[in-house]
Amino acid sequence: MKVHLLTFLFVLLLLTLAACQIEGTRPKMRIGYMNCNSEPETLKRFGALNAYLSRETGIDFELVPVDTQDFVERFAAGEFEFTHTNSLLYLILRKEQQLRLLATEKRGRYGSSTSSSIIVRRDSPIKSIDDLRGKRMIFGPQLAPSGFLTSYDLLLSRGFDPEKELSYYAIPAGSFKHEKVIYAVYFGEFDAGAAPSLDLELMIGDGKISADDFRVLAESPIVPYCTFGARDSVDPALAEKFRQALITLTPETLVEFNGEKIKVMASAWVDGYETLADSDYDGLRAMAKRANMPPYQVY
Amino acid sequence: MLPIDGFQKLIGLAIAVCLLGLLGLLMTAPAAQHQTVTVNKTLERQLRDQARAAYLERIYQPVAELRRAGQIAEALLMLDELKRQYPQEGLGELLTGELLMERQVPRQAIEHFYNAVRLDGDFVDRKSARNRHAQLSQLVEAQLPQALERQRQNPEPGAEQQVKQLYYLQSRLAGGCE
Amino acid sequence: MSRHGLLVMGAGLSLGILGVLLVVLGNPTNSGICVSCFVENSAGALGLHDNPRMQYLRPELIGFVLGALVMALGGREFRSRGGSAPALRLFSGIFMIVGCAVFIGCPIKLFFRLLAGDLSTLAGLVGLVAGVWLGIKGLAQGVDLGGSHRQTGGSGLWVPLSFVLLLGFVLWPPGFLLVSSRGSATQAAPVLWALGIGLLLGALAQRSRFCITGSIRDSLLMGYRAPLLWGLVAFILGGLVTSLATGQFQPGYYGQPGAHTDILWSFLGMLLVGLIAVLIGGCPFRQLIKAGEGDADAGLVVLGMLLGGGLVQSWQIAATSAGVSLYGKIAVLTGLIFVLVNMLLHRETLSA
């Protein structure tokens, strides 16, 4: 009886050890995270999420912060297998590198979608898009859908060619470009700005600006928000596991990270993830084509 | 029958005095009332409710004006501002839901309608002046089949939660004790 | 079928028909008669909680007690009795309402919801039967709260007299009585109709001893020979036919009025109710009837129910269509622990 019990315990121990993979002995892969503002911010923001994905998939993921303008090149060079980018970069990578869509991020009132608003200061004499003729406008980063493309396309759809009708337009330098667009309008440096609706929502929620400070001339149609993707050579089973780990996240999900238990979603500033179809990005595709933007630019 | 002793007589007398006093009070109550301030809690509650409704109408007035002018985006931003000052307010959630419907993003509107009804059942109460019974019924009728289909295709927490929220609205619209 | 059997069936049939008719007359959907909902409403009216949507002194409740009182007095069945584990009965009343509030309905409402096509009640029905079965097993194992005995001094009169006072409140509402101006408490049959139906059903229930959990208990013990079973069948048939005839039958699982789909907690809530009901001798409705006929122990249960009605609203124990709150879950489990501990403490073998 004692021998049977010992044998059973030994087998149980073996099975347990087989199931556990000691960290560091697991396969390694990399996720390229597009920098919204800076590398330190990306590392801080996505560290816990990265650790969570490692835990759930059994893969040791390395968090690779990547600047937006370098993203396509570095992905093509094989520097990472999974991607976290804005939706325009997803379109570019899908068209040029056959990136596989995994999950779309939810944040703010539009959930897994986002939009941009063309804003002027409350006391501005500009009342409509037509009034922007000859004025100075500030946009967000060119590869940011809600910072540039959606507002640019919105103007085009109203019969307003920014290249010809505006006296001047600019894109701020450095980081926190979206906030700089909003403040630039607020402080009168520019007549109008292309502000992501999400940033407006968040800044009002934080009390950094007031809804009374601005008027919205127009809001763009909604497009998908930030997106996780995978290289097409990634094992489909792993990609599915990765996707499931994302979409099953809840606000209460915790992960051990840097010696602390962290709430994954709160740490990553997200409200969750959901599955969209590639066809949900067709609206953004059409905008890129109309605006002659990558991946459809014609020289 | 047991003989009545002195103690019983005393108690009986005390009961009689109390009963007489009670009777006297009840009979003179209508006359005495004008000398005292009596509480009518129902009336007080009604006044409070009316004052609250008027106050809410006033603070959300800017949103209503922007909405009438077709300025949906600005109205939504104004609601963000008001939510900072008045969090967990049913009318704010309801207006957000309605504006998102006008913005033609019904999927995102569902959660706000759910929150609105959870916070304030008046929106599904046909007797209430603030009821949105018809509108919410239309929302549920239109969105539930789509949400079920999305759940079927992608059985993930987000899709399941939306279905749950729609079923909750359907249940509240059907009535019951709540 | 004996005369008593016919009386039981008549009581059941009346309960089924009139319960559905009360909805037609204005009571909330699927809640023509719901003792727990009515207790919560009445507790609110008396200021025991501050949910502005659930404050109305339900005349039906008063009718049940006073109807039983009048019938008991008329039939010379009014007996002041009590003295059996009074504190335990008070808390049993509280926990019965907890179980009902978590399910959203008393055993009578469970059947009315089911007869209106609400399939989400099935988990509760299974729980109720399971609770009754457990209670029977407990009794068979010697659990005994002690019998009530005849009491002098008219102790059994006080609760019925309190309801006479409440009748006065209904007919001449004092200023301190709270009345909802919105919500489900505003959905009510006209006062005289509600009172009249309550009186009639109270009288019939007193005479026939009809009880939902008693019917289930007797069916499990005696099978089809149990008169109360036929009363339950008559209740179900009467309710179903009336429900169909008045267009209230809307079969489905999701989106039913005043219902949630938390299967586990529906089961546990009704398990708690069924178990307590067997141990203390009747469901919430039966407790009202017994209080009316002079049972002071039942009177304490009724007081416990009123207290529970206030607590489940104030402490957010009551479930809603969105589901069961954490406090509700804790309260149900606490109730089950309470009952199970008392089953151990009140076993005859322990005290022997």
PDB file of C-alpha atoms in Angstrom, chain A residues 17-199:
ATOM      1  CA  LEU A  17       7.164  19.172 -13.396  1.00  0.00           C
ATOM      2  CA  ALA A  18       6.451  18.359 -17.017  1.00  0.00           C
ATOM      3  CA  ALA A  19       3.533  20.782 -17.037  1.00  0.00           C
ATOM      4  CA  CYS A  20       5.525  23.598 -15.504  1.00  0.00           C
ATOM      5  CA  GLN A  21       7.975  25.393 -17.658  1.00  0.00           C
ATOM      6  CA  ILE A  22      10.476  27.298 -15.662  1.00  0.00           C
ATOM      7  CA  GLU A  23      10.671  30.870 -16.898  1.00  0.00           C
ATOM      8  CA  GLY A  24      13.714  31.299 -19.037  1.00  0.00           C
ATOM      9  CA  THR A  25      13.466  27.813 -20.476  1.00  0.00           C
ATOM     10  CA  ARG A  26      10.421  28.644 -22.556  1.00  0.00           C
ATOM     11  CA  PRO A  27      10.593  29.514 -26.255  1.00  0.00           C
ATOM     12  CA  LYS A  28      11.335  33.171 -26.903  1.00  0.00           C
ATOM     13  CA  MET A  29       9.554  35.523 -29.226  1.00  0.00           C
ATOM     14  CA  ARG A  30       9.237  39.264 -29.612  1.00  0.00           C
ATOM     15  CA  ILE A  31       6.336  41.669 -29.780  1.00  0.00           C
ATOM     16  CA  GLY A  32       6.955  45.013 -31.451  1.00  0.00           C
ATOM     17  CA  TYR A  33       5.000  47.746 -29.686  1.00  0.00           C
ATOM     18  CA  MET A  34       4.603  50.976 -31.583  1.00  0.00           C
ATOM     19  CA  ASN A  35       5.751  53.925 -29.462  1.00  0.00           C
ATOM     20  CA  CYS A  36       2.908  56.363 -28.962  1.00  0.00           C
ATOM     21  CA  ASN A  37       5.096  58.917 -27.227  1.00  0.00           C
ATOM     22  CA  SER A  38       8.367  57.434 -26.022  1.00  0.00           C
ATOM     23  CA  GLU A  39      10.208  54.226 -25.384  1.00  0.00           C
ATOM     24  CA  PRO A  40      10.071  54.511 -21.577  1.00  0.00           C
ATOM     25  CA  GLU A  41       6.312  55.054 -21.759  1.00  0.00           C
ATOM     26  CA  THR A  42       5.868  52.005 -23.981  1.00  0.00           C
ATOM     27  CA  LEU A  43       7.939  49.831 -21.662  1.00  0.00           C
ATOM     28  CA  LYS A  44       5.999  50.992 -18.635  1.00  0.00           C
ATOM     29  CA  ARG A  45       2.603  50.802 -20.289  1.00  0.00           C
ATOM     30  CA  PHE A  46       2.877  47.396 -21.909  1.00  0.00           C
ATOM     31  CA  GLY A  47       5.210  45.607 -19.530  1.00  0.00           C
ATOM     32  CA  ALA A  48       2.457  43.952 -17.525  1.00  0.00           C
ATOM     33  CA  LEU A  49       0.453  43.056 -20.631  1.00  0.00           C
ATOM     34  CA  ASN A  50       3.562  41.524 -22.133  1.00  0.00           C
ATOM     35  CA  ALA A  51       4.144  39.480 -18.984  1.00  0.00           C
ATOM     36  CA  TYR A  52       0.510  38.367 -19.059  1.00  0.00           C
ATOM     37  CA  LEU A  53       0.795  37.218 -22.667  1.00  0.00           C
ATOM     38  CA  SER A  54       3.944  35.293 -21.768  1.00  0.00           C
ATOM     39  CA  ARG A  55       2.154  33.594 -18.919  1.00  0.00           C
ATOM     40  CA  GLU A  56      -0.899  32.680 -20.952  1.00  0.00           C
ATOM     41  CA  THR A  57       0.893  31.424 -24.047  1.00  0.00           C
ATOM     42  CA  GLY A  58       3.918  29.811 -22.411  1.00  0.00           C
ATOM     43  CA  ILE A  59       6.206  31.917 -24.593  1.00  0.00           C
ATOM     44  CA  ASP A  60       8.794  34.310 -23.182  1.00  0.00           C
ATOM     45  CA  PHE A  61       7.856  37.470 -25.034  1.00  0.00           C
ATOM     46  CA  GLU A  62      10.366  40.259 -25.306  1.00  0.00           C
ATOM     47  CA  LEU A  63       8.826  43.733 -25.438  1.00  0.00           C
ATOM     48  CA  VAL A  64      10.404  45.623 -28.334  1.00  0.00           C
ATOM     49  CA  PRO A  65       9.520  49.338 -28.445  1.00  0.00           C
ATOM     50  CA  VAL A  66       9.543  50.598 -32.057  1.00  0.00           C
ATOM     51  CA  ASP A  67       9.149  54.086 -33.457  1.00  0.00           C
ATOM     52  CA  THR A  68       6.224  54.450 -35.851  1.00  0.00           C
ATOM     53  CA  GLN A  69       8.263  55.468 -38.863  1.00  0.00           C
ATOM     54  CA  ASP A  70      10.650  52.493 -38.395  1.00  0.00           C
ATOM     55  CA  PHE A  71       7.988  49.917 -37.799  1.00  0.00           C
ATOM     56  CA  VAL A  72       7.468  48.535 -41.298  1.00  0.00           C
ATOM     57  CA  GLU A  73      11.169  48.320 -41.998  1.00  0.00           C
ATOM     58  CA  ARG A  74      11.980  46.584 -38.752  1.00  0.00           C
ATOM     59  CA  PHE A  75       9.095  44.144 -39.147  1.00  0.00           C
ATOM     60  CA  ALA A  76      10.280  43.327 -42.666  1.00  0.00           C
ATOM     61  CA  ALA A  77      13.743  42.712 -41.238  1.00  0.00           C
ATOM     62  CA  GLY A  78      12.239  40.057 -38.981  1.00  0.00           C
ATOM     63  CA  GLU A  79      12.919  41.819 -35.697  1.00  0.00           C
ATOM     64  CA  PHE A  80       9.650  40.687 -34.118  1.00  0.00           C
ATOM     65  CA  GLU A  81       6.895  38.160 -34.708  1.00  0.00           C
ATOM     66  CA  PHE A  82       3.916  39.926 -33.152  1.00  0.00           C
ATOM     67  CA  THR A  83       2.890  43.531 -33.521  1.00  0.00           C
ATOM     68  CA  HIS A  84       0.948  46.153 -31.594  1.00  0.00           C
ATOM     69  CA  THR A  85       0.297  49.146 -33.841  1.00  0.00           C
ATOM     70  CA  ASN A  86      -2.287  51.664 -34.841  1.00  0.00           C
ATOM     71  CA  SER A  87      -4.778  50.532 -37.450  1.00  0.00           C
ATOM     72  CA  LEU A  88      -3.070  52.278 -40.375  1.00  0.00           C
ATOM     73  CA  LEU A  89       0.191  50.495 -39.671  1.00  0.00           C
ATOM     74  CA  TYR A  90      -1.804  47.284 -39.501  1.00  0.00           C
ATOM     75  CA  LEU A  91      -3.136  47.983 -43.017  1.00  0.00           C
ATOM     76  CA  ILE A  92       0.372  48.663 -44.308  1.00  0.00           C
ATOM     77  CA  LEU A  93       1.787  45.516 -42.727  1.00  0.00           C
ATOM     78  CA  ARG A  94      -1.132  43.446 -43.909  1.00  0.00           C
ATOM     79  CA  LYS A  95      -0.779  44.585 -47.499  1.00  0.00           C
ATOM     80  CA  GLU A  96       2.994  44.455 -47.640  1.00  0.00           C
ATOM     81  CA  GLN A  97       3.873  41.709 -45.163  1.00  0.00           C
ATOM     82  CA  GLN A  98       0.699  39.609 -44.932  1.00  0.00           C
ATOM     83  CA  LEU A  99       0.294  40.415 -41.250  1.00  0.00           C
ATOM     84  CA  ARG A 100      -2.462  38.385 -39.579  1.00  0.00           C
ATOM     85  CA  LEU A 101      -5.108  40.270 -37.610  1.00  0.00           C
ATOM     86  CA  LEU A 102      -5.459  39.043 -34.018  1.00  0.00           C
ATOM     87  CA  ALA A 103      -7.413  41.478 -31.871  1.00  0.00           C
ATOM     88  CA  THR A 104      -8.359  45.133 -31.712  1.00  0.00           C
ATOM     89  CA  GLU A 105      -7.945  47.261 -28.621  1.00  0.00           C
ATOM     90  CA  LYS A 106     -10.878  48.921 -26.890  1.00  0.00           C
ATOM     91  CA  ARG A 107     -10.485  52.297 -25.276  1.00  0.00           C
ATOM     92  CA  GLY A 108     -12.853  55.162 -24.680  1.00  0.00           C
ATOM     93  CA  ARG A 109     -16.436  55.698 -25.731  1.00  0.00           C
ATOM     94  CA  TYR A 110     -16.049  54.209 -29.207  1.00  0.00           C
ATOM     95  CA  GLY A 111     -14.633  50.966 -27.876  1.00  0.00           C
ATOM     96  CA  SER A 112     -12.560  49.267 -30.574  1.00  0.00           C
ATOM     97  CA  SER A 113     -13.051  52.242 -32.858  1.00  0.00           C
ATOM     98  CA  THR A 114     -11.776  55.778 -32.861  1.00  0.00           C
ATOM     99  CA  SER A 115     -12.251  58.993 -34.783  1.00  0.00           C
ATOM    100  CA  SER A 116     -10.886  62.479 -35.022  1.00  0.00           C
ATOM    101  CA  SER A 117     -12.436  65.897 -34.601  1.00  0.00           C
ATOM    102  CA  ILE A 118     -11.471  69.107 -36.316  1.00  0.00           C
ATOM    103  CA  ILE A 119     -11.446  71.619 -33.488  1.00  0.00           C
ATOM    104  CA  VAL A 120     -11.198  75.372 -33.143  1.00  0.00           C
ATOM    105  CA  ARG A 121     -11.080  77.498 -30.041  1.00  0.00           C
ATOM    106  CA  ARG A 122     -14.453  78.435 -28.616  1.00  0.00           C
ATOM    107  CA  ASP A 123     -13.988  82.126 -29.477  1.00  0.00           C
ATOM    108  CA  SER A 124     -12.743  81.462 -32.993  1.00  0.00           C
ATOM    109  CA  PRO A 125     -14.563  83.197 -35.872  1.00  0.00           C
ATOM    110  CA  ILE A 126     -14.256  79.953 -37.840  1.00  0.00           C
ATOM    111  CA  LYS A 127     -17.688  78.333 -37.932  1.00  0.00           C
ATOM    112  CA  SER A 128     -17.375  75.752 -40.701  1.00  0.00           C
ATOM    113  CA  ILE A 129     -14.915  73.793 -42.797  1.00  0.00           C
ATOM    114  CA  ASP A 130     -15.216  76.420 -45.537  1.00  0.00           C
ATOM    115  CA  ASP A 131     -14.023  79.076 -43.091  1.00  0.00           C
ATOM    116  CA  LEU A 132     -10.714  77.194 -42.846  1.00  0.00           C
ATOM    117  CA  ARG A 133      -9.654  78.560 -46.231  1.00  0.00           C
ATOM    118  CA  GLY A 134      -6.417  80.415 -45.847  1.00  0.00           C
ATOM    119  CA  LYS A 135      -6.047  79.383 -42.227  1.00  0.00           C
ATOM    120  CA  ARG A 136      -3.332  77.541 -40.320  1.00  0.00           C
ATOM    121  CA  MET A 137      -4.033  74.038 -39.156  1.00  0.00           C
ATOM    122  CA  ILE A 138      -2.117  71.548 -37.063  1.00  0.00           C
ATOM    123  CA  PHE A 139      -2.329  67.803 -37.526  1.00  0.00           C
ATOM    124  CA  GLY A 140      -1.053  64.841 -35.531  1.00  0.00           C
ATOM    125  CA  PRO A 141       1.565  62.369 -36.768  1.00  0.00           C
ATOM    126  CA  GLN A 142       1.079  61.465 -40.392  1.00  0.00           C
ATOM    127  CA  LEU A 143       0.871  57.745 -39.774  1.00  0.00           C
ATOM    128  CA  ALA A 144      -1.700  58.183 -36.979  1.00  0.00           C
ATOM    129  CA  PRO A 145      -5.180  57.442 -38.303  1.00  0.00           C
ATOM    130  CA  SER A 146      -6.977  59.637 -35.773  1.00  0.00           C
ATOM    131  CA  GLY A 147      -4.232  62.243 -35.750  1.00  0.00           C
ATOM    132  CA  PHE A 148      -3.959  62.823 -39.463  1.00  0.00           C
ATOM    133  CA  LEU A 149      -5.644  60.519 -41.968  1.00  0.00           C
ATOM    134  CA  THR A 150      -9.244  60.621 -40.756  1.00  0.00           C
ATOM    135  CA  SER A 151      -9.269  64.425 -40.461  1.00  0.00           C
ATOM    136  CA  TYR A 152      -7.458  64.831 -43.760  1.00  0.00           C
ATOM    137  CA  ASP A 153     -10.008  62.573 -45.452  1.00  0.00           C
ATOM    138  CA  LEU A 154     -12.834  64.384 -43.679  1.00  0.00           C
ATOM    139  CA  LEU A 155     -11.684  67.640 -45.232  1.00  0.00           C
ATOM    140  CA  LEU A 156     -11.405  66.024 -48.658  1.00  0.00           C
ATOM    141  CA  SER A 157     -14.914  64.607 -48.320  1.00  0.00           C
ATOM    142  CA  ARG A 158     -16.210  68.129 -47.683  1.00  0.00           C
ATOM    143  CA  GLY A 159     -14.583  69.361 -50.882  1.00  0.00           C
ATOM    144  CA  PHE A 160     -11.691  70.980 -49.021  1.00  0.00           C
ATOM    145  CA  ASP A 161      -8.158  70.166 -50.219  1.00  0.00           C
ATOM    146  CA  PRO A 162      -5.792  70.822 -47.296  1.00  0.00           C
ATOM    147  CA  GLU A 163      -2.813  71.004 -49.642  1.00  0.00           C
ATOM    148  CA  LYS A 164      -4.336  73.907 -51.540  1.00  0.00           C
ATOM    149  CA  GLU A 165      -6.885  75.553 -49.270  1.00  0.00           C
ATOM    150  CA  LEU A 166      -4.956  75.890 -46.023  1.00  0.00           C
ATOM    151  CA  SER A 167      -2.326  78.583 -45.871  1.00  0.00           C
ATOM    152  CA  TYR A 168      -0.131  76.293 -43.822  1.00  0.00           C
ATOM    153  CA  TYR A 169      -0.303  73.054 -41.928  1.00  0.00           C
ATOM    154  CA  ALA A 170       2.151  71.465 -39.542  1.00  0.00           C
ATOM    155  CA  ILE A 171       2.781  68.412 -37.463  1.00  0.00           C
ATOM    156  CA  PRO A 172       4.319  68.897 -34.012  1.00  0.00           C
ATOM    157  CA  ALA A 173       7.771  67.556 -33.289  1.00  0.00           C
ATOM    158  CA  GLY A 174       8.705  65.267 -30.470  1.00  0.00           C
ATOM    159  CA  SER A 175       6.393  63.213 -28.310  1.00  0.00           C
ATOM    160  CA  PHE A 176       2.843  63.762 -27.060  1.00  0.00           C
ATOM    161  CA  LYS A 177       1.930  65.071 -30.472  1.00  0.00           C
ATOM    162  CA  HIS A 178      -1.827  64.638 -30.020  1.00  0.00           C
ATOM    163  CA  GLU A 179      -1.831  66.707 -26.837  1.00  0.00           C
ATOM    164  CA  LYS A 180       0.359  69.301 -28.537  1.00  0.00           C
ATOM    165  CA  VAL A 181      -2.218  69.626 -31.326  1.00  0.00           C
ATOM    166  CA  ILE A 182      -4.945  70.331 -28.796  1.00  0.00           C
ATOM    167  CA  TYR A 183      -2.883  72.773 -26.766  1.00  0.00           C
ATOM    168  CA  ALA A 184      -1.671  74.497 -29.931  1.00  0.00           C
ATOM    169  CA  VAL A 185      -5.265  75.340 -30.803  1.00  0.00           C
ATOM    170  CA  TYR A 186      -6.072  76.260 -27.225  1.00  0.00           C
ATOM    171  CA  PHE A 187      -3.210  78.707 -26.999  1.00  0.00           C
ATOM    172  CA  GLY A 188      -4.001  80.212 -30.383  1.00  0.00           C
ATOM    173  CA  GLU A 189      -0.845  79.044 -32.141  1.00  0.00           C
ATOM    174  CA  PHE A 190      -2.986  77.503 -34.873  1.00  0.00           C
ATOM    175  CA  ASP A 191      -6.472  78.282 -36.098  1.00  0.00           C
ATOM    176  CA  ALA A 192      -7.643  74.673 -36.151  1.00  0.00           C
ATOM    177  CA  GLY A 193      -6.406  71.242 -35.204  1.00  0.00           C
ATOM    178  CA  ALA A 194      -7.029  67.588 -36.001  1.00  0.00           C
ATOM    179  CA  ALA A 195      -7.541  66.075 -32.573  1.00  0.00           C
ATOM    180  CA  PRO A 196      -8.191  62.403 -31.866  1.00  0.00           C
ATOM    181  CA  SER A 197     -11.616  62.159 -30.242  1.00  0.00           C
ATOM    182  CA  LEU A 198     -10.126  59.782 -27.685  1.00  0.00           C
ATOM    183  CA  ASP A 199      -7.541  62.318 -26.588  1.00  0.00           C
TER     184      ASP A 199
END
